[in-house]
Short mmCIF file of C-alpha atoms and ligand atoms in Angstrom, two decimals:
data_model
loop_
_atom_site.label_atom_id
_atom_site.label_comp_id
_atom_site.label_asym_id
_atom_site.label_seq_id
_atom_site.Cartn_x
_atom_site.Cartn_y
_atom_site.Cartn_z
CA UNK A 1 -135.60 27.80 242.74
CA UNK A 2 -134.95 30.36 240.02
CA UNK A 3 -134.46 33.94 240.93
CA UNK A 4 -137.18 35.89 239.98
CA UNK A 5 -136.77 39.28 238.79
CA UNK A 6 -140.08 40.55 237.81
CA UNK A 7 -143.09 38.98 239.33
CA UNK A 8 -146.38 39.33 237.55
CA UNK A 9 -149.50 38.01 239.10
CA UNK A 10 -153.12 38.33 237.61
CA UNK A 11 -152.22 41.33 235.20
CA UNK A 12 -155.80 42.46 233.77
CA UNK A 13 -156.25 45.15 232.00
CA UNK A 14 -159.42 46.34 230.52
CA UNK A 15 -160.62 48.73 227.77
CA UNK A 16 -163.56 51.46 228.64
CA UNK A 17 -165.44 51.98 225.76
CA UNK A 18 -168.69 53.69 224.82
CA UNK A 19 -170.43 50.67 225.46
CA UNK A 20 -168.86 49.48 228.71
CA UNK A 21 -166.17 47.76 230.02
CA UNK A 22 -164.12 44.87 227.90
CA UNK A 23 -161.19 42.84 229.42
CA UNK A 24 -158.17 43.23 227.31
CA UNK A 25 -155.83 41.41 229.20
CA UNK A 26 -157.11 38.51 231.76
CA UNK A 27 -155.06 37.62 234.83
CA UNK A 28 -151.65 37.25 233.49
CA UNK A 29 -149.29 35.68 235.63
CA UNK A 30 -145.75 34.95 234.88
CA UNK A 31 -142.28 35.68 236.21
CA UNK A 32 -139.40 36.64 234.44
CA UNK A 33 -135.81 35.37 235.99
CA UNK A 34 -132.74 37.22 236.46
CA UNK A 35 -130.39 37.57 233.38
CA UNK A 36 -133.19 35.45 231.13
CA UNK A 37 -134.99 36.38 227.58
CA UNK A 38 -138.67 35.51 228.48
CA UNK A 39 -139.79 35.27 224.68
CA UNK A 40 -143.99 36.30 224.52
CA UNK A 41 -145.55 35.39 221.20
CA UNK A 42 -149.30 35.58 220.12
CA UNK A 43 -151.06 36.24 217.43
CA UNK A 44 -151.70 39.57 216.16
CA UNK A 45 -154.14 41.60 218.52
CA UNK A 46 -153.16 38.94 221.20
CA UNK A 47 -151.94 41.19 223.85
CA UNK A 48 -148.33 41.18 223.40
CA UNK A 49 -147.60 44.99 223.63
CA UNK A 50 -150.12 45.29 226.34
CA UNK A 51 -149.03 43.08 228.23
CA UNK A 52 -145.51 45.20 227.94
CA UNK A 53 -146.69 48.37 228.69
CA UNK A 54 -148.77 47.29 231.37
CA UNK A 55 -145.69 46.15 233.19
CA UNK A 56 -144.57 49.89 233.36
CA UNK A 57 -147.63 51.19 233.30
CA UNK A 58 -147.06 52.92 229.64
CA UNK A 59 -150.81 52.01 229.53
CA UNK A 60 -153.34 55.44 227.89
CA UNK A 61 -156.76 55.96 228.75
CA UNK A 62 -159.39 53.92 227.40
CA UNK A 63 -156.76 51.18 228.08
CA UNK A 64 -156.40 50.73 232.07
CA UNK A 65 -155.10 48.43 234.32
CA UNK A 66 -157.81 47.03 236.74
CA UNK A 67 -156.23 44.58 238.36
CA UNK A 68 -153.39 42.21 239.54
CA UNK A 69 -149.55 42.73 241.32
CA UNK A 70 -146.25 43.41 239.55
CA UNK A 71 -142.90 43.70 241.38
CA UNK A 72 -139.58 43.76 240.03
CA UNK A 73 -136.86 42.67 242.43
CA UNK A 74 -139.34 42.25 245.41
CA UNK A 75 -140.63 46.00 244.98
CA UNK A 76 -144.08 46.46 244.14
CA UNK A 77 -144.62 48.56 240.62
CA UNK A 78 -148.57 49.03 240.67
CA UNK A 79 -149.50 51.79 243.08
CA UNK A 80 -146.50 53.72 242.57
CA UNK A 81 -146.55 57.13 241.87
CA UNK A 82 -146.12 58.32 238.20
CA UNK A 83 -142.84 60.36 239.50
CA UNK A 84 -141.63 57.14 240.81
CA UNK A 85 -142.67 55.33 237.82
CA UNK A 86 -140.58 57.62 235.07
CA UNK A 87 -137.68 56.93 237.65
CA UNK A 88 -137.70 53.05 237.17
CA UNK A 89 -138.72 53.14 233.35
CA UNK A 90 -134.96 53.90 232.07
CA UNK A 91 -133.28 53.12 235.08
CA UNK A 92 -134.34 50.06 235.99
CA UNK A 93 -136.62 48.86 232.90
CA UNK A 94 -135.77 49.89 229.14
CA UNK A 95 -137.73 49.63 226.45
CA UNK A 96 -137.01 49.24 222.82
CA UNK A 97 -139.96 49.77 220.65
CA UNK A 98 -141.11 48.25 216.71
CA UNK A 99 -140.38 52.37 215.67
CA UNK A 100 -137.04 53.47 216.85
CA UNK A 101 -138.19 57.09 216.36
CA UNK A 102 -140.60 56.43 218.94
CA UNK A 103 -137.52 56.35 221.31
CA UNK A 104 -134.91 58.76 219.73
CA UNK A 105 -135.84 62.40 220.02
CA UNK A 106 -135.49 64.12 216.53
CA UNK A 107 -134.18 67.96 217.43
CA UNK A 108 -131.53 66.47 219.91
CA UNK A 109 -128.21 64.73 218.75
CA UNK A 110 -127.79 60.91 219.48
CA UNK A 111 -124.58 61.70 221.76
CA UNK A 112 -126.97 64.28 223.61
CA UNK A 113 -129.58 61.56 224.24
CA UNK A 114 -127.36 58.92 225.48
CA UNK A 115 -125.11 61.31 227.65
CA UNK A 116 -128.53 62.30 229.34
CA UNK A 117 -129.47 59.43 229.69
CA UNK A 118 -126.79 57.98 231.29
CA UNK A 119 -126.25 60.83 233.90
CA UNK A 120 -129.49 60.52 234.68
CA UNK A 121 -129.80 56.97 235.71
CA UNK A 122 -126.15 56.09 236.48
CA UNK A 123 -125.34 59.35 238.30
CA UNK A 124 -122.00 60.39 236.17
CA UNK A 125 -121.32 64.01 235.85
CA UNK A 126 -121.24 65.65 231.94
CA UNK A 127 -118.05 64.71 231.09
CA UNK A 128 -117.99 60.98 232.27
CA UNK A 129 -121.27 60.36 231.21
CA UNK A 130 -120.02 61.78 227.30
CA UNK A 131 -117.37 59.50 227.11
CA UNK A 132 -119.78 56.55 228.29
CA UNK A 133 -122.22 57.36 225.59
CA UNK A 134 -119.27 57.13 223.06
CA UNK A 135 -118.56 54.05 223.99
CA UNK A 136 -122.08 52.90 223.53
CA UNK A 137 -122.06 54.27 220.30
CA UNK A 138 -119.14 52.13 219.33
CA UNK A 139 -120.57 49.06 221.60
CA UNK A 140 -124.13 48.76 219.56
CA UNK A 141 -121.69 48.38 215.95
CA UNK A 142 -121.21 51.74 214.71
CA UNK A 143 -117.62 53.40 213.76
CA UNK A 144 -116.60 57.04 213.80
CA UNK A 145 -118.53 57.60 217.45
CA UNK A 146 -116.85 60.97 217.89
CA UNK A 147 -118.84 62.26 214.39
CA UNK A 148 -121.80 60.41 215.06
CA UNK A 149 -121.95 61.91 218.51
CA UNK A 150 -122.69 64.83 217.54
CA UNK A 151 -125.33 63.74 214.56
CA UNK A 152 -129.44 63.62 214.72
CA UNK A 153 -131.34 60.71 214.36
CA UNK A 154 -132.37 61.54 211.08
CA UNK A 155 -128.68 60.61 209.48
CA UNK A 156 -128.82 57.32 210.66
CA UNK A 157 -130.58 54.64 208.66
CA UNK A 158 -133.12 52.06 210.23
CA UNK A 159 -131.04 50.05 211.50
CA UNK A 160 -128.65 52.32 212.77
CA UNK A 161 -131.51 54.36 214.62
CA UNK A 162 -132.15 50.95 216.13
CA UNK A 163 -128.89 49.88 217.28
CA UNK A 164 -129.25 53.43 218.99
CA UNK A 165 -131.92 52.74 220.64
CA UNK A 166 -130.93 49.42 221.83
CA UNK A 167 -127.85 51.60 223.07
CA UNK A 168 -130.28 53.93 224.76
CA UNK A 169 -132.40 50.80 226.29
CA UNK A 170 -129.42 49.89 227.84
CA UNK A 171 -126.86 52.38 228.70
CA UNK A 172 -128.79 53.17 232.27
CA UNK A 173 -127.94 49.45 233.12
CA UNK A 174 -130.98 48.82 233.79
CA UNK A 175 -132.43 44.83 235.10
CA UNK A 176 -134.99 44.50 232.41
CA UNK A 177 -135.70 45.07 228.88
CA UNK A 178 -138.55 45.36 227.75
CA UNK A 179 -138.11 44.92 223.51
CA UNK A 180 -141.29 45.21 221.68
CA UNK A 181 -141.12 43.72 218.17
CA UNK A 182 -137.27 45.14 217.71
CA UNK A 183 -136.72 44.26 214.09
CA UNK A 184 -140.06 44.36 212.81
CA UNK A 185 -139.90 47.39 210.87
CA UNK A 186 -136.27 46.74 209.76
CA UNK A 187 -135.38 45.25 206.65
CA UNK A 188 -134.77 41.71 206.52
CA UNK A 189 -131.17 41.19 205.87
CA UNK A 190 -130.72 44.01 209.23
CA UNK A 191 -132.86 42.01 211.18
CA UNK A 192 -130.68 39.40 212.29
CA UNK A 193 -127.67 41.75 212.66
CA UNK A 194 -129.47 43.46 215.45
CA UNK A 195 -130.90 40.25 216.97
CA UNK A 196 -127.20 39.01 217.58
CA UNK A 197 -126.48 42.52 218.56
CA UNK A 198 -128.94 42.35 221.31
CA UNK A 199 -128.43 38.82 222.30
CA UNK A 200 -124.09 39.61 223.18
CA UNK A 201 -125.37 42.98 225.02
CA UNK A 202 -127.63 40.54 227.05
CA UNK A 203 -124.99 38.39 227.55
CA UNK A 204 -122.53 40.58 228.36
CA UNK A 205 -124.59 42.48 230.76
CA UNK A 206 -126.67 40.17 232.40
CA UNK A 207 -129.83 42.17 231.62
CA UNK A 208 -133.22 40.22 231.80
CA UNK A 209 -134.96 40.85 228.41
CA UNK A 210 -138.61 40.44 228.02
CA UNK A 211 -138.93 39.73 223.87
CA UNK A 212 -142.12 40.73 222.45
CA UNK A 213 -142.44 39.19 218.93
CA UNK A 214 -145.03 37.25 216.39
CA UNK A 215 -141.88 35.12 214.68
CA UNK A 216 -141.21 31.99 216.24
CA UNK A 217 -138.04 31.78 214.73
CA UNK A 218 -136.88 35.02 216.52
CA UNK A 219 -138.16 33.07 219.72
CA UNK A 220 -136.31 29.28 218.77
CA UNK A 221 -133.04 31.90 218.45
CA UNK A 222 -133.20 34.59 221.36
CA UNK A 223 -135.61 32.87 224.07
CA UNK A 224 -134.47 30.81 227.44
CA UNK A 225 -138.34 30.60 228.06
CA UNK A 226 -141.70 31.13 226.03
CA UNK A 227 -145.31 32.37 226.91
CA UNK A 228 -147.43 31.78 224.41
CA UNK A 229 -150.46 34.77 224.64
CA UNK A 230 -154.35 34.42 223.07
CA UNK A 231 -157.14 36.44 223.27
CA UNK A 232 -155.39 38.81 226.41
CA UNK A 233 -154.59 35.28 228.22
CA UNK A 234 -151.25 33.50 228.79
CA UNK A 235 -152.14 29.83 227.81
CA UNK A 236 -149.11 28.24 227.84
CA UNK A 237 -145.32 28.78 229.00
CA UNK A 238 -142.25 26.71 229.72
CA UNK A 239 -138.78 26.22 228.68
CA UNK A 240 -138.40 27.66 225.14
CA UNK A 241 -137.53 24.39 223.11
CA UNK A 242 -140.28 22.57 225.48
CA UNK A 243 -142.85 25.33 224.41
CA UNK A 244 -141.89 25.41 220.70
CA UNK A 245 -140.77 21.13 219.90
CA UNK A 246 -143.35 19.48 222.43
CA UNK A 247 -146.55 22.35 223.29
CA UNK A 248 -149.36 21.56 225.42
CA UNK A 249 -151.53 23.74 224.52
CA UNK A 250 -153.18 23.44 220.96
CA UNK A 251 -153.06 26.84 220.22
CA UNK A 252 -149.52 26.27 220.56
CA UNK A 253 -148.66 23.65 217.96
CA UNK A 254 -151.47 25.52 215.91
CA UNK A 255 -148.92 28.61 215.74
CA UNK A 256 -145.88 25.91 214.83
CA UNK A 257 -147.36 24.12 212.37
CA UNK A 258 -148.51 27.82 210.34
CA UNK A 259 -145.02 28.32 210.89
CA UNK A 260 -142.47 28.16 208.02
CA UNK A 261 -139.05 26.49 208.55
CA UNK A 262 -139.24 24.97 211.85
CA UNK A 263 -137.53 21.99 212.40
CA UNK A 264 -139.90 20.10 214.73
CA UNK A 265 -141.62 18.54 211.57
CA UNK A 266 -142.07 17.94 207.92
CA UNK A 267 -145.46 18.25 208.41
CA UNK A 268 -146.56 20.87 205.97
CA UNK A 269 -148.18 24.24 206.53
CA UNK A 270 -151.73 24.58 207.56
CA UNK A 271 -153.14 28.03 209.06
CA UNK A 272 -155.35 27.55 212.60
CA UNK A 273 -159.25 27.35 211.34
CA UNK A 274 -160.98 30.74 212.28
CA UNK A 275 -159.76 33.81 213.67
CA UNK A 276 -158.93 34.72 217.17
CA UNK A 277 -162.10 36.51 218.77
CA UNK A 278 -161.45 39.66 218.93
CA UNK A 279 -161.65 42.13 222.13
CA UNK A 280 -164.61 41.32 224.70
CA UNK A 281 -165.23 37.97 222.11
CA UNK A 282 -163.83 35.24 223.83
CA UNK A 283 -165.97 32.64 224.29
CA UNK A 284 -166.78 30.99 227.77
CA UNK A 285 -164.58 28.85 229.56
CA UNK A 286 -161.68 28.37 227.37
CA UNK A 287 -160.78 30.77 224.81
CA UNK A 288 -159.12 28.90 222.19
CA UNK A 289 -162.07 26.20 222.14
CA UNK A 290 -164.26 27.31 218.95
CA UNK A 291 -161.01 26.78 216.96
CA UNK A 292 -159.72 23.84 218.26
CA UNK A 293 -159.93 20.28 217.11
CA UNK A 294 -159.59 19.17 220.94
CA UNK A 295 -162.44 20.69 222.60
CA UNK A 296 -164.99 18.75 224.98
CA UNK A 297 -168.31 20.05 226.89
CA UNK A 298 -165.76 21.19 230.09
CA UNK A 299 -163.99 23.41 227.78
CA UNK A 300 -166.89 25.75 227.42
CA UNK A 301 -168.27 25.25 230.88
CA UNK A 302 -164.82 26.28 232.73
CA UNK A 303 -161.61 28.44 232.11
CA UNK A 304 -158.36 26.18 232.19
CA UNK A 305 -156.36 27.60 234.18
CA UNK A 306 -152.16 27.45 233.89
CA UNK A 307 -151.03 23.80 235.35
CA UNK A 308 -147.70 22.10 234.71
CA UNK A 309 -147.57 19.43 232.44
CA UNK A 310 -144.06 18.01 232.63
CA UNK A 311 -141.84 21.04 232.21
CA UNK A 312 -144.50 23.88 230.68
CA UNK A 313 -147.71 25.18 232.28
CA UNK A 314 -150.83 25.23 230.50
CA UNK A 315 -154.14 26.55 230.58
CA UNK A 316 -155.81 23.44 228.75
CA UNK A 317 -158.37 20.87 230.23
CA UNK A 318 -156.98 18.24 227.04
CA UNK A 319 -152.95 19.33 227.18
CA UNK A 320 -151.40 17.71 224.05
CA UNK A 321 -148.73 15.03 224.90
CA UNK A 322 -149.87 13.49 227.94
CA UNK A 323 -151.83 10.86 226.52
CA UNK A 324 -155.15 12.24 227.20
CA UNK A 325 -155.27 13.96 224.05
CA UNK A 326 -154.03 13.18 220.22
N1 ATP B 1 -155.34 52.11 222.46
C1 ATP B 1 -156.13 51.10 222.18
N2 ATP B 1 -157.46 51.28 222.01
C2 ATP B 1 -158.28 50.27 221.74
N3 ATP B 1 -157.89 48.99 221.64
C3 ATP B 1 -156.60 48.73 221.79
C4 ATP B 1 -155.64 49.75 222.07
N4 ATP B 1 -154.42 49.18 222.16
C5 ATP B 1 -154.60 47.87 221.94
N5 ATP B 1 -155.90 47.58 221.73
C6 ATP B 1 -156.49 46.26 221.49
O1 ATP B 1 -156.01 45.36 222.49
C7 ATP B 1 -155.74 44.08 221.92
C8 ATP B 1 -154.32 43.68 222.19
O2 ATP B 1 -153.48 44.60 221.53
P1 ATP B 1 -151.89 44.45 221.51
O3 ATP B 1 -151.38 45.70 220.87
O4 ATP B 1 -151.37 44.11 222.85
O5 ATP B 1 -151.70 43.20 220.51
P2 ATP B 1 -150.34 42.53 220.03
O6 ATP B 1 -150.36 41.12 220.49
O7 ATP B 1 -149.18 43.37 220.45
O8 ATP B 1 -150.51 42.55 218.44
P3 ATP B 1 -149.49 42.89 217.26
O9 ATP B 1 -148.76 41.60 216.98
O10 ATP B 1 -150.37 43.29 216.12
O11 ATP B 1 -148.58 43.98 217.72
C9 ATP B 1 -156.06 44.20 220.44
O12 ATP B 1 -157.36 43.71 220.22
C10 ATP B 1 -155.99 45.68 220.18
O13 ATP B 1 -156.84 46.03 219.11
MG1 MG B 2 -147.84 44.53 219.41
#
């Protein structure tokens, strides 16, 4: 048996609006393992940063969470008191963000942040928790920690600010990271610099990483595992290179094949037909059916639910690859 770290079981989370109620996210369930990069990938609008937040309840009004069980290391997260909450955010669960100024403070120096940060959640008194944010400075790539120490976020460039907050994501030693798009909004050629960055701090600190990203080739590189999310549902996830080279799901090998430069097949690009329905839109039964070129009468009359087909779970009543389906 794997050792699960974070246990998630029917996650919903629903949207008030004016006009009522819509479900954003539908009974998630999904675990995340001990020292693993659990990659999540989607569509745009497909739930990814919800799901995310929701784990650490980051979630603001209209957007609440209605339903379902999380516990990290056997110790349940829903029900727990904000106080308690802010205590395991940072200590126990980082989170990098798309916007690193979303996570560095702009009045305070980035030595001031760390060294906080670390006393906080590690306990160290002023002087040992200084040195350990120097350290961290030097650890995420950047020289001269002793100057930088004592600089604001605003002399850093992008990728710098991120590297800081990777630093800051980490430095509490926490179990989990959550990372939310983490080179999005960086330039290209700093992209991959920070990807490697973050993949030797996972491996050299055993943290579980939760990696929250619309590239597939950021999930072939960084990801032990791979759910695949539509319309606020999981539909499919497995072992990365099972997920990505042989999906069940259609939606699945819909997202490879508008994928550039994956090496599964020569086939060449073609975009899924239609758009994914947007908030309170999915269809009955299954959500991907109007767009796929599998569907059958059961797919509208009931909602697959996640079953595993060889070595990956899917939610699909015709899973690719079994010889039910073409
Ligand atoms: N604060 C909010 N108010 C209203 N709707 C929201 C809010 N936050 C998210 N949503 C909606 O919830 C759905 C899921 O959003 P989410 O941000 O999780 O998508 P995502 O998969 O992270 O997409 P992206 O790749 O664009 O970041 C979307 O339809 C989005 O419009
Ligand atoms: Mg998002």
């Amino acid at each position: 048996m794997m050792d699960a770290l974070l246990e998630v079981r029917d996650l919903t989370v629903t949207l008030r609006s004016g006009s009522g109620e819509v479900t954003a996210l539908d009974q998630l369930s999904f675990n995340v393992n001990r020292g693993e990069v659990l990659g999540l990938v989607g569509e745009s609008g497909a739930g990814k940063s919800l799901t995310g937040a929701a784990i650490v309840d980051l979630l603001v009004p209209p957007l609440k969470r209605t339903g379902g069980r999380i516990s990290l290391g056997g110790e349940r997260l829903d029900g727990l008191s904000e106080e308690a909450l802010a205590s395991i955010r940072g200590k126990r669960v980082g989170y990098i963000f798309q916007d690193p100024l979303t996570s560095l403070n702009p009045v305070l120096t980035v030595g001031y942040q760390l060294a906080e940060t670390i006393a906080i959640h590690t306990g160290m008194d002023r002087a040992a928790a200084r040195q350990r944010a120097l350290e961290w400075i030097s650890r995420v790539g950047i020289s001269d920690p002793e100057r930088r120490y004592a600089q604001y976020p605003h002399h850093f460039s992008g990728g710098m600010r991120q590297r800081l907050v990777i630093a800051l994501a980490l430095c509490g030693e926490p179990d989990l990271v959550i990372a939310d798009e983490p080179t999005t909004a960086l330039d290209v050629s700093v992209q991959a610099h920070i990807l490697t960055l973050l993949k030797r701090l996972h491996e050299e600190t055993g943290t579980a990483i939760i990696l929250i990203t619309h590239d597939l080739g950021v999930i072939a590189k960084m990801a032990d595992r791979t759910g695949v999310l539509y319309a606020g549902r999981l539909v499919e996830i497995g072992p990365t290179s099972q997920v990505l080279l042989a999906p069940r799901h259609p939606y699945t090998q819909g997202l490879m094949r508008a994928t550039p430069d994956h090496r599964s097949t020569t086939a060449r690009l073609s975009p899924i037909r239609g758009s994914m329905p947007g908030l309170g839109r999915a269809p009955s039964g299954c959500p991907f059916r109007t767009r796929c070129d599998h569907a059958e009468a059961d797919c509208a009359a009931t909602r697959p639910e996640l079953v595993l087909h060889g070595l990956s779970d899917a939610a699909c009543h015709h899973p690719l690859g079994l010889g039910v389906a073409t």
